[in-house]
XYZ file of C-alpha atoms in Angstrom:
317
model
C 17.026 -16.177 -18.537
C 15.841 -18.912 -20.319
C 12.294 -19.713 -21.137
C 11.126 -22.091 -18.230
C 12.917 -18.904 -15.766
C 10.861 -16.303 -17.609
C 7.533 -18.331 -17.441
C 8.397 -18.881 -13.676
C 8.706 -15.006 -13.129
C 5.656 -14.368 -15.942
C 2.945 -16.720 -14.306
C 2.555 -14.935 -10.617
C 2.405 -11.970 -12.191
C -0.295 -12.852 -14.424
C -2.389 -14.821 -11.686
C -2.445 -11.010 -9.676
C -3.561 -9.379 -13.059
C -6.248 -12.107 -13.237
C -7.400 -11.209 -9.551
C -7.011 -7.338 -10.367
C -9.195 -7.396 -13.248
C -11.641 -9.899 -11.650
C -11.671 -7.160 -8.826
C -12.468 -4.350 -11.086
C -15.001 -5.493 -13.043
C -17.179 -7.164 -10.592
C -17.119 -4.311 -8.594
C -18.849 -1.730 -10.770
C -22.453 -4.343 -11.049
C -22.389 -4.529 -7.622
C -21.947 -0.941 -6.764
C -24.999 -0.222 -9.302
C -27.251 -2.627 -7.337
C -25.933 -1.282 -3.973
C -27.072 2.071 -4.989
C -30.237 1.484 -5.965
C -31.143 -1.081 -3.251
C -30.311 1.795 -1.057
C -32.645 3.873 -2.769
C -35.388 2.261 -2.844
C -35.014 -0.035 0.821
C -34.352 3.801 2.300
C -31.622 2.232 4.223
C -28.958 4.301 5.084
C -26.206 1.269 5.981
C -26.699 0.038 2.177
C -25.928 3.817 1.233
C -22.549 3.842 3.345
C -22.093 0.701 1.504
C -22.547 2.285 -1.889
C -20.401 5.237 -1.540
C -17.494 2.522 -0.119
C -18.036 0.999 -3.733
C -17.318 4.327 -5.074
C -14.228 4.964 -3.098
C -13.152 1.399 -3.679
C -13.503 1.595 -7.400
C -11.191 4.619 -7.545
C -8.205 3.221 -5.430
C -9.140 -0.362 -7.934
C -8.910 1.804 -11.416
C -5.332 2.848 -9.867
C -4.418 -0.509 -9.594
C -5.980 -2.228 -12.832
C -3.739 0.981 -14.498
C -0.754 0.241 -12.506
C -0.887 -3.550 -12.893
C -0.866 -3.083 -16.774
C 1.651 -0.992 -16.692
C 3.875 -3.617 -14.410
C 3.415 -6.580 -16.759
C 3.872 -4.062 -20.458
C 6.909 -2.959 -19.012
C 8.499 -5.802 -17.039
C 9.112 -3.644 -14.180
C 8.508 -6.530 -11.451
C 12.322 -7.061 -11.892
C 12.838 -3.373 -11.836
C 9.836 -2.090 -10.053
C 10.942 1.385 -9.161
C 7.942 4.036 -8.623
C 5.093 1.464 -8.804
C 4.444 1.524 -5.623
C 4.041 5.392 -5.667
C 1.344 4.827 -7.706
C -0.034 2.547 -5.356
C 0.567 5.342 -2.116
C -0.799 7.640 -4.724
C -4.325 5.878 -4.689
C -4.372 5.521 -0.991
C -4.129 9.189 -0.740
C -7.089 9.826 -3.052
C -9.164 7.211 -1.290
C -8.345 8.471 2.135
C -8.940 12.003 1.028
C -11.839 10.889 -0.500
C -12.909 8.934 2.355
C -12.938 12.027 4.964
C -15.978 13.668 3.668
C -17.968 11.245 2.604
C -17.675 9.215 6.216
C -18.650 12.420 7.905
C -21.834 12.995 5.706
C -22.743 9.120 6.272
C -22.246 9.892 10.526
C -24.244 13.241 9.811
C -27.150 11.589 7.657
C -27.460 8.805 10.608
C -27.604 11.069 13.336
C -29.946 13.471 11.365
C -31.880 9.711 10.896
C -31.931 9.175 14.479
C -33.807 12.019 15.306
C -36.362 11.692 12.498
C -35.981 7.958 11.130
C -37.421 7.069 8.065
C -39.236 3.344 7.179
C -36.853 1.165 5.599
C -37.697 -1.929 3.974
C -34.794 -4.576 5.176
C -35.947 -6.934 3.140
C -34.862 -5.369 -0.188
C -31.341 -3.886 1.608
C -30.326 -7.334 1.798
C -30.412 -8.337 -1.700
C -26.856 -6.601 -2.805
C -24.926 -7.874 0.751
C -25.708 -11.633 -0.463
C -23.793 -11.566 -3.976
C -21.022 -8.786 -2.240
C -20.477 -11.594 0.488
C -20.002 -14.051 -1.658
C -17.430 -11.872 -3.439
C -15.341 -11.018 -0.647
C -14.840 -14.745 0.477
C -14.116 -16.239 -3.300
C -11.432 -13.247 -3.989
C -9.923 -13.620 -0.433
C -9.325 -17.300 -0.850
C -7.716 -16.208 -4.501
C -5.622 -13.399 -2.736
C -4.826 -16.242 0.003
C -3.414 -18.736 -2.335
C -1.565 -16.287 -4.024
C 0.157 -14.756 -1.606
C 2.157 -18.138 -0.538
C 4.452 -17.653 -3.746
C 4.038 -13.899 -4.226
C 5.340 -11.631 -2.040
C 3.914 -8.215 -3.802
C 3.281 -5.342 -1.866
C -0.357 -4.634 -4.273
C -1.272 -8.519 -3.619
C -0.705 -8.238 0.351
C -3.076 -4.946 0.325
C -6.144 -6.837 -1.715
C -5.461 -9.927 0.882
C -6.203 -7.134 3.761
C -8.555 -5.615 2.062
C -10.803 -9.024 0.857
C -10.235 -10.286 4.840
C -11.569 -7.206 6.031
C -14.311 -6.786 3.437
C -15.641 -10.356 4.454
C -15.620 -9.238 8.006
C -17.657 -6.518 7.504
C -19.951 -8.161 4.947
C -21.157 -10.797 7.420
C -21.716 -8.025 10.227
C -23.671 -5.944 7.705
C -25.695 -9.017 6.580
C -26.113 -9.729 10.002
C -27.510 -7.173 11.286
C -29.649 -6.540 8.687
C -31.323 -10.056 8.743
C -31.816 -9.309 12.796
C -33.681 -5.879 11.780
C -35.733 -7.892 9.027
C -36.943 -10.363 12.095
C -37.647 -7.615 14.445
C -39.879 -6.014 11.919
C -41.697 -9.009 10.970
C -42.042 -9.422 14.775
C -43.803 -6.191 14.708
C -40.590 -4.556 16.244
C -39.857 -2.267 13.303
C -39.710 0.627 15.493
C -36.338 -0.810 16.784
C -34.659 -1.624 13.803
C -34.897 2.038 12.151
C -33.376 3.170 15.374
C -30.372 0.634 14.489
C -29.954 0.946 11.290
C -28.738 4.320 11.382
C -26.672 3.090 14.669
C -24.812 0.581 11.820
C -24.335 3.218 9.537
C -22.796 5.358 11.996
C -20.067 2.855 12.934
C -19.502 2.565 9.067
C -18.874 6.125 8.759
C -16.236 6.136 11.484
C -14.521 3.413 10.191
C -14.692 4.875 7.133
C -13.134 8.006 8.603
C -10.447 6.361 10.773
C -9.120 4.586 7.178
C -9.619 7.487 5.303
C -7.211 9.413 8.012
C -4.978 6.715 8.328
C -4.359 5.833 4.545
C -4.039 9.804 3.925
C -1.319 10.550 7.282
C 0.352 7.302 6.478
C 0.791 7.424 2.557
C 1.398 11.300 2.359
C 4.574 10.657 4.178
C 5.467 7.916 1.694
C 5.245 9.735 -1.162
C 7.583 12.650 0.461
C 11.173 12.174 0.919
C 12.743 14.157 3.698
C 16.124 14.766 4.661
C 17.624 12.594 7.875
C 18.089 14.364 10.682
C 21.582 15.764 11.892
C 22.085 12.961 14.613
C 20.948 9.878 12.054
C 23.858 11.671 9.820
C 26.321 12.099 12.263
C 25.638 8.278 13.052
C 26.310 7.357 9.641
C 30.205 9.202 9.999
C 30.257 7.080 12.797
C 29.671 3.558 11.536
C 31.813 4.720 8.425
C 34.877 5.609 10.816
C 34.430 2.136 12.449
C 35.346 0.702 8.938
C 38.008 3.366 7.639
C 40.204 0.097 6.943
C 38.803 -1.216 4.454
C 38.655 2.017 2.277
C 40.899 4.557 1.425
C 38.330 7.626 1.399
C 34.984 8.671 1.497
C 32.885 10.723 -1.804
C 29.142 11.768 -1.306
C 26.701 10.087 0.957
C 23.405 10.813 0.082
C 20.544 10.008 2.287
C 16.941 10.593 2.707
C 13.822 9.131 4.482
C 10.285 8.328 2.832
C 7.910 7.246 5.513
C 9.535 5.019 7.705
C 12.098 3.605 5.449
C 15.588 4.906 5.902
C 17.996 5.743 2.040
C 21.604 5.311 2.477
C 23.946 5.698 -0.531
C 27.859 5.705 0.535
C 30.694 6.396 -2.496
C 33.458 5.150 -0.972
C 37.355 5.077 -3.004
C 38.657 1.715 -2.333
C 42.068 0.116 -2.602
C 42.818 -0.888 -5.938
C 44.300 -4.236 -4.692
C 40.725 -5.497 -3.337
C 39.007 -8.271 -4.359
C 35.087 -8.386 -5.127
C 34.346 -10.671 -2.572
C 35.955 -8.111 -0.058
C 34.134 -5.323 -1.417
C 30.924 -7.200 -1.013
C 31.798 -7.932 2.523
C 32.663 -4.003 3.383
C 29.523 -3.433 2.401
C 27.977 -6.209 4.551
C 29.895 -5.156 7.393
C 28.825 -1.131 7.204
C 24.849 -2.453 6.353
C 25.394 -4.375 9.590
C 25.751 -1.690 11.597
C 23.744 0.728 9.944
C 20.603 -1.601 10.697
C 21.800 -1.840 14.553
C 20.000 1.813 14.393
C 17.617 1.748 10.801
C 15.538 -1.143 11.518
C 13.868 -0.236 7.738
C 17.072 0.670 5.735
C 17.728 0.700 1.736
C 21.500 0.976 1.683
C 23.623 0.813 -1.089
C 27.585 1.002 -1.513
C 28.964 2.961 -4.482
C 32.279 1.615 -5.063
C 35.097 4.360 -6.584
C 38.658 4.146 -7.495
C 41.467 6.074 -5.818
C 42.510 7.031 -9.232
C 39.046 8.792 -9.991
C 39.290 10.882 -7.298
C 43.151 12.322 -8.637
C 41.979 12.634 -11.972
C 38.766 14.711 -10.736
C 41.382 17.017 -8.830
C 43.796 16.738 -11.582
C 41.177 18.033 -14.169
C 40.226 20.846 -11.665
C 43.462 22.503 -11.562
C 43.566 22.212 -15.284
C 40.082 24.191 -15.803
C 41.068 26.386 -13.033
C 44.606 27.686 -14.973
């Protein structure tokens, strides 16, 4: 790899690192501002946003660490294992979001029964910088997404898009409640605030359950069902004219992805092009049944099989 190719490879990675750094460092002061504002204003909606900042901080911490591992190890060329770290961070987020969201929903219903006094003017203070941050980071992520297909970048793009919509909705709601309070309808606003926070809690609960289940399935590896194993054998039988024998077949599935690695003892006179075409034909047949597939053909020489048998017989003697 020459200097120009190395630079072209590193630039998108460094831009992604910069995005992760900006996200991580800006979330800390915004959390502190939101928490203090939530306490002073007595708004359960703002406190719900502060709790969400805590969960986001945990996820951002994993991303902050993993992007440095990627940059230092240069594993974007060999990215195996880095996705597991992202999946684990999502499980941590989901497992913590479930009890916190239930607490927010419980507190919201309690406030509907015994509504406290709320200062809607103070409550809007952290929402404005938070909205500005979400919009700027969303635009930055959208720009990087055009030249980078990183799963981490895609998650940031979706997160900032959703955060922008939520920030606009919460800011509009509290501005309307502030207007009602100034017009003398403060009692209505006091009832709407816990209603808004209960919706945020329900959304957080939905995200927590979804992320936990989805990423747990990705983190664990399970064997393929017997019907899928038989289907693989049937496909290999259809291509039997292209090889001599079958070695080991390694299969598993993680989430919706099927991983299939096949050892085939090939004829000695096969060219590299013929081996490539054989692998492509087998993969094509497999993809007709498994859409999300990771297939690897491991070519072996028939001589290796004979040597293994001879060595085994010698050991027995």
